[in-house]
Structure formats: structure tokens, C-alpha cells
Amino acid sequence: MNDNQQTHTTIEDYEPEKKGYEIRYQHIYNWFLSHLKAYACLKFVYKYLSYFVVFMYILLTAYCIFGNKEIKETIPLFLTNNGYVVESSRLLVTFKIILTPMTSFILLSVIRKCIDAKRPYEKYNITPLISKKTVGESMPSRHIFSITIIAMCWMYISVPIGTILIFLSIVMAVSRVLAGVHFIRDVIAGFIIGILCGFTGLWIM
């Protein structure tokens, strides 16, 4: 077998994977177009869920700045005699809530620009359910990261609200994969990094 034949075989090895993804996504595409209510829900989640989470973050920041009640860690790493770690300074909590997402967001943006992974509609011959013109910078998903780290900020103050936002982050992740603008790996990476950055910035730093 000569070099040309070896190269031809290698290229063919990648074809089934490419065609497999395109076939699977075409099934998803066709299903949503034949179920218009589900398609409308997908578009609603894709477009508006992130705005709701941003509103929740603004609400959290306002609570930290203007709230009257003492702020406690809901999941303390080190317990005192009464079972809680009480933050002595509301200003410290506010700095954590603001600086943790901001610095992590900047770091993540640099990382994904360096990786510059292609998006599904760039790599494969598919038409995404949600039209998007962004080129590259697919992994990690910055939307999923942002929602997840905001959920972690809420988790620091209120476990029930934080848990709801974690669930919404998962819903958003699924919607972006179904929409054809991210791969599964992109949203998983964004979710995990959001959890780790939130935990490090809020509970460890």
C-alpha cells in the first residue's frame, strides 16, 4: 500500500463519524419542524432564559449590597460551634459575588479564544435550528458557564434558589446542543468550569 492509498483510507475513516452526526442532527431538525410547539419552546428557552438569569444575578447583587439580614454561607466548609460560618463583612460577600464571575468570565474568554474550536454548523453540513453567525470559540460554552457560575453565587446565599438555577443551566445546555450551536462537550466544559470557578472563588478564596 503506497502513501496515497494510506491517506485515502485515513480520510474515509472520518467520513462515517461526520455523516453520523449530520444524520443524527437532521433527525433532531426534522422532529422540531414537525412539532412546532416544541420548536417554539426551544427558541424561547434559547433566547430568554439567559436574560432571566442575568436578572437573578442583579437581584442577588442588590440583596448583598442593600439587604438588612446577616449573610451566612449556606454550605460552610468550616463549621463554628453554632454550625454556621458568619461573614463578618457584607462588603466581603459582595466582592465575592461580583469579582468571582467577572474574573472567571475574563479567564474563560481567553481560554476559549485560544482553543478556538469550530461550531457544529462550521464543522458539519447542517442547518442549525437557531440561526447563528458566530465563527469559532465554541468550547467551553460561555453562556452555560455564565449561568452556572451565577447559580453558584446564589448557592452561596440560598441553596433552593441556587439549585433551581443549576437546573436551568442544564436546560439551557440541552437547548444549545439541540439548536445546533454547540457540541455536548462544549456545554459540559462550560458547566464544569462554572462549578469549579464558583466553588473556588466563593468558598476557598
Tab-separated table of C-alpha atoms in Angstrom:
chain	number	residue	atom	x	y	z
A	1	MET	CA	0.000	0.000	0.000
A	2	ASN	CA	1.512	3.346	-1.059
A	3	ASP	CA	1.277	6.712	0.731
A	4	ASN	CA	-1.651	7.911	-1.379
A	5	GLN	CA	-3.694	4.841	-0.521
A	6	GLN	CA	-2.911	5.249	3.190
A	7	THR	CA	-4.041	8.876	3.104
A	8	HIS	CA	-7.230	7.947	1.282
A	9	THR	CA	-8.044	5.285	3.897
A	10	THR	CA	-7.482	7.733	6.749
A	11	ILE	CA	-9.846	10.279	5.217
A	12	GLU	CA	-12.518	7.651	4.724
A	13	ASP	CA	-12.205	6.649	8.379
A	14	TYR	CA	-13.512	10.079	9.350
A	15	GLU	CA	-16.439	10.062	6.961
A	16	PRO	CA	-18.756	7.758	8.979
A	17	GLU	CA	-18.363	9.978	12.060
A	18	LYS	CA	-19.128	13.086	10.033
A	19	LYS	CA	-22.102	11.547	8.288
A	20	GLY	CA	-23.313	10.042	11.585
A	21	TYR	CA	-23.510	13.447	13.274
A	22	GLU	CA	-25.192	15.015	10.272
A	23	ILE	CA	-27.785	12.234	10.109
A	24	ARG	CA	-28.497	12.441	13.854
A	25	TYR	CA	-28.877	16.204	13.773
A	26	GLN	CA	-31.093	16.026	10.695
A	27	HIS	CA	-33.447	13.771	12.703
A	28	ILE	CA	-33.498	16.367	15.515
A	29	TYR	CA	-34.061	19.163	12.979
A	30	ASN	CA	-36.939	17.338	11.297
A	31	TRP	CA	-38.562	16.436	14.634
A	32	PHE	CA	-38.674	20.034	15.820
A	33	LEU	CA	-40.021	21.273	12.497
A	34	SER	CA	-42.813	18.720	12.728
A	35	HIS	CA	-43.546	19.664	16.371
A	36	LEU	CA	-43.904	23.437	16.232
A	37	LYS	CA	-44.857	23.883	19.902
A	38	ALA	CA	-41.658	22.134	20.967
A	39	TYR	CA	-39.733	24.281	18.493
A	40	ALA	CA	-41.297	27.430	19.975
A	41	CYS	CA	-40.293	26.276	23.481
A	42	LEU	CA	-36.745	25.653	22.288
A	43	LYS	CA	-36.497	29.136	20.795
A	44	PHE	CA	-37.988	30.689	23.945
A	45	VAL	CA	-35.515	28.914	26.243
A	46	TYR	CA	-32.601	29.703	23.936
A	47	LYS	CA	-33.450	33.398	23.684
A	48	TYR	CA	-34.899	34.390	27.054
A	49	LEU	CA	-33.539	32.075	29.751
A	50	SER	CA	-30.183	33.848	29.856
A	51	TYR	CA	-31.944	37.190	30.399
A	52	PHE	CA	-33.797	35.739	33.386
A	53	VAL	CA	-30.537	34.516	34.923
A	54	VAL	CA	-28.923	37.935	34.419
A	55	PHE	CA	-31.914	39.477	36.226
A	56	MET	CA	-31.416	36.989	39.074
A	57	TYR	CA	-27.760	37.998	39.298
A	58	ILE	CA	-28.684	41.687	39.514
A	59	LEU	CA	-31.212	40.791	42.210
A	60	LEU	CA	-28.556	38.869	44.146
A	61	THR	CA	-26.083	41.742	43.938
A	62	ALA	CA	-28.706	44.198	45.146
A	63	TYR	CA	-29.559	41.891	48.046
A	64	CYS	CA	-25.906	41.662	49.063
A	65	ILE	CA	-25.471	45.442	48.955
A	66	PHE	CA	-28.765	46.638	50.402
A	67	GLY	CA	-30.121	43.694	52.390
A	68	ASN	CA	-30.623	44.049	56.115
A	69	LYS	CA	-30.224	40.461	57.243
A	70	GLU	CA	-26.915	38.935	58.229
A	71	ILE	CA	-25.413	36.861	55.388
A	72	LYS	CA	-24.299	33.317	56.138
A	73	GLU	CA	-22.691	30.680	53.986
A	74	THR	CA	-25.386	28.120	53.231
A	75	ILE	CA	-22.796	25.361	52.719
A	76	PRO	CA	-19.918	26.236	55.074
A	77	LEU	CA	-16.620	24.401	54.666
A	78	PHE	CA	-15.578	25.029	58.243
A	79	LEU	CA	-18.247	24.898	60.945
A	80	THR	CA	-18.211	27.016	64.080
A	81	ASN	CA	-19.859	25.917	67.330
A	82	ASN	CA	-23.312	27.017	66.201
A	83	GLY	CA	-22.947	25.202	62.895
A	84	TYR	CA	-22.523	28.214	60.607
A	85	VAL	CA	-19.792	30.419	59.295
A	86	VAL	CA	-20.993	34.014	59.536
A	87	GLU	CA	-19.402	36.512	57.198
A	88	SER	CA	-18.221	39.450	59.293
A	89	SER	CA	-18.403	41.875	56.397
A	90	ARG	CA	-21.265	42.315	53.941
A	91	LEU	CA	-18.741	44.110	51.735
A	92	LEU	CA	-16.625	40.943	51.552
A	93	VAL	CA	-19.608	38.880	50.401
A	94	THR	CA	-20.487	41.500	47.792
A	95	PHE	CA	-16.917	41.475	46.460
A	96	LYS	CA	-17.056	37.691	46.164
A	97	ILE	CA	-20.383	37.790	44.328
A	98	ILE	CA	-19.097	40.417	41.864
A	99	LEU	CA	-15.438	39.501	41.396
A	100	THR	CA	-15.786	35.719	41.135
A	101	PRO	CA	-17.992	35.731	37.991
A	102	MET	CA	-16.179	38.699	36.446
A	103	THR	CA	-12.621	37.372	36.739
A	104	SER	CA	-13.692	33.848	35.784
A	105	PHE	CA	-15.575	35.170	32.741
A	106	ILE	CA	-12.468	37.005	31.504
A	107	LEU	CA	-10.275	33.928	32.038
A	108	LEU	CA	-12.743	31.649	30.258
A	109	SER	CA	-12.991	34.065	27.306
A	110	VAL	CA	-9.203	33.969	26.882
A	111	ILE	CA	-9.117	30.170	27.103
A	112	ARG	CA	-11.831	29.589	24.534
A	113	LYS	CA	-10.275	32.139	22.180
A	114	CYS	CA	-7.019	30.188	22.365
A	115	ILE	CA	-8.804	26.869	21.741
A	116	ASP	CA	-10.978	28.422	19.003
A	117	ALA	CA	-12.991	25.234	18.466
A	118	LYS	CA	-15.340	25.088	15.492
A	119	ARG	CA	-19.088	25.120	15.984
A	120	PRO	CA	-21.273	22.274	14.693
A	121	TYR	CA	-22.553	24.240	11.703
A	122	GLU	CA	-18.937	25.056	10.734
A	123	LYS	CA	-17.601	21.530	11.060
A	124	TYR	CA	-20.576	19.681	9.593
A	125	ASN	CA	-23.042	20.215	6.810
A	126	ILE	CA	-26.055	21.048	8.991
A	127	THR	CA	-28.574	23.860	9.284
A	128	PRO	CA	-28.930	24.844	12.964
A	129	LEU	CA	-32.443	25.254	14.345
A	130	ILE	CA	-31.392	28.646	15.699
A	131	SER	CA	-29.580	30.796	13.162
A	132	LYS	CA	-26.174	31.949	14.429
A	133	LYS	CA	-23.253	33.542	12.588
A	134	THR	CA	-20.554	33.266	15.256
A	135	VAL	CA	-17.391	31.623	13.954
A	136	GLY	CA	-15.220	29.505	16.252
A	137	GLU	CA	-14.843	29.875	20.027
A	138	SER	CA	-17.301	27.049	20.631
A	139	MET	CA	-15.652	25.419	23.646
A	140	PRO	CA	-16.262	25.975	26.505
A	141	SER	CA	-19.760	27.409	26.143
A	142	ARG	CA	-19.674	30.879	27.686
A	143	HIS	CA	-23.455	31.048	28.104
A	144	ILE	CA	-23.533	27.832	30.124
A	145	PHE	CA	-20.524	28.902	32.150
A	146	SER	CA	-22.159	32.240	32.964
A	147	ILE	CA	-25.459	30.728	34.064
A	148	THR	CA	-23.667	28.071	36.133
A	149	ILE	CA	-21.402	30.486	37.999
A	150	ILE	CA	-24.383	32.758	38.741
A	151	ALA	CA	-26.145	29.674	40.094
A	152	MET	CA	-23.119	29.039	42.311
A	153	CYS	CA	-23.288	32.627	43.581
A	154	TRP	CA	-26.915	32.057	44.549
A	155	MET	CA	-25.985	28.692	46.064
A	156	TYR	CA	-23.638	30.581	48.371
A	157	ILE	CA	-26.606	32.549	49.721
A	158	SER	CA	-29.596	30.265	49.147
A	159	VAL	CA	-29.421	26.546	48.335
A	160	PRO	CA	-33.014	26.315	46.979
A	161	ILE	CA	-32.578	29.187	44.518
A	162	GLY	CA	-29.088	28.015	43.572
A	163	THR	CA	-30.414	24.520	42.884
A	164	ILE	CA	-33.161	25.885	40.627
A	165	LEU	CA	-30.609	27.893	38.658
A	166	ILE	CA	-28.339	24.845	38.317
A	167	PHE	CA	-31.323	23.007	36.816
A	168	LEU	CA	-31.955	25.937	34.441
A	169	SER	CA	-28.298	25.814	33.439
A	170	ILE	CA	-28.755	22.185	32.418
A	171	VAL	CA	-31.922	23.085	30.494
A	172	MET	CA	-30.028	25.852	28.696
A	173	ALA	CA	-27.177	23.464	27.899
A	174	VAL	CA	-29.565	20.980	26.310
A	175	SER	CA	-31.237	23.740	24.295
A	176	ARG	CA	-27.931	24.931	22.834
A	177	VAL	CA	-26.970	21.432	21.762
A	178	LEU	CA	-30.394	20.836	20.200
A	179	ALA	CA	-30.216	24.230	18.498
A	180	GLY	CA	-27.036	23.109	16.740
A	181	VAL	CA	-24.804	25.913	18.017
A	182	HIS	CA	-22.717	23.826	20.440
A	183	PHE	CA	-21.440	20.294	20.842
A	184	ILE	CA	-22.190	18.330	24.022
A	185	ARG	CA	-18.544	18.668	25.065
A	186	ASP	CA	-18.817	22.487	24.864
A	187	VAL	CA	-21.699	22.762	27.314
A	188	ILE	CA	-20.282	20.128	29.686
A	189	ALA	CA	-16.981	22.013	29.790
A	190	GLY	CA	-18.787	25.298	30.468
A	191	PHE	CA	-20.848	23.703	33.247
A	192	ILE	CA	-17.883	22.056	34.993
A	193	ILE	CA	-15.713	25.182	34.794
A	194	GLY	CA	-18.591	27.256	36.180
A	195	ILE	CA	-18.936	24.892	39.156
A	196	LEU	CA	-15.190	24.834	39.839
A	197	CYS	CA	-14.684	28.597	39.478
A	198	GLY	CA	-17.716	29.315	41.660
A	199	PHE	CA	-16.606	26.905	44.370
A	200	THR	CA	-13.032	28.228	44.334
A	201	GLY	CA	-13.929	31.915	44.290
A	202	LEU	CA	-16.722	31.767	46.857
A	203	TRP	CA	-15.757	29.065	49.340
A	204	ILE	CA	-11.971	28.743	49.090
A	205	MET	CA	-10.546	32.162	48.186
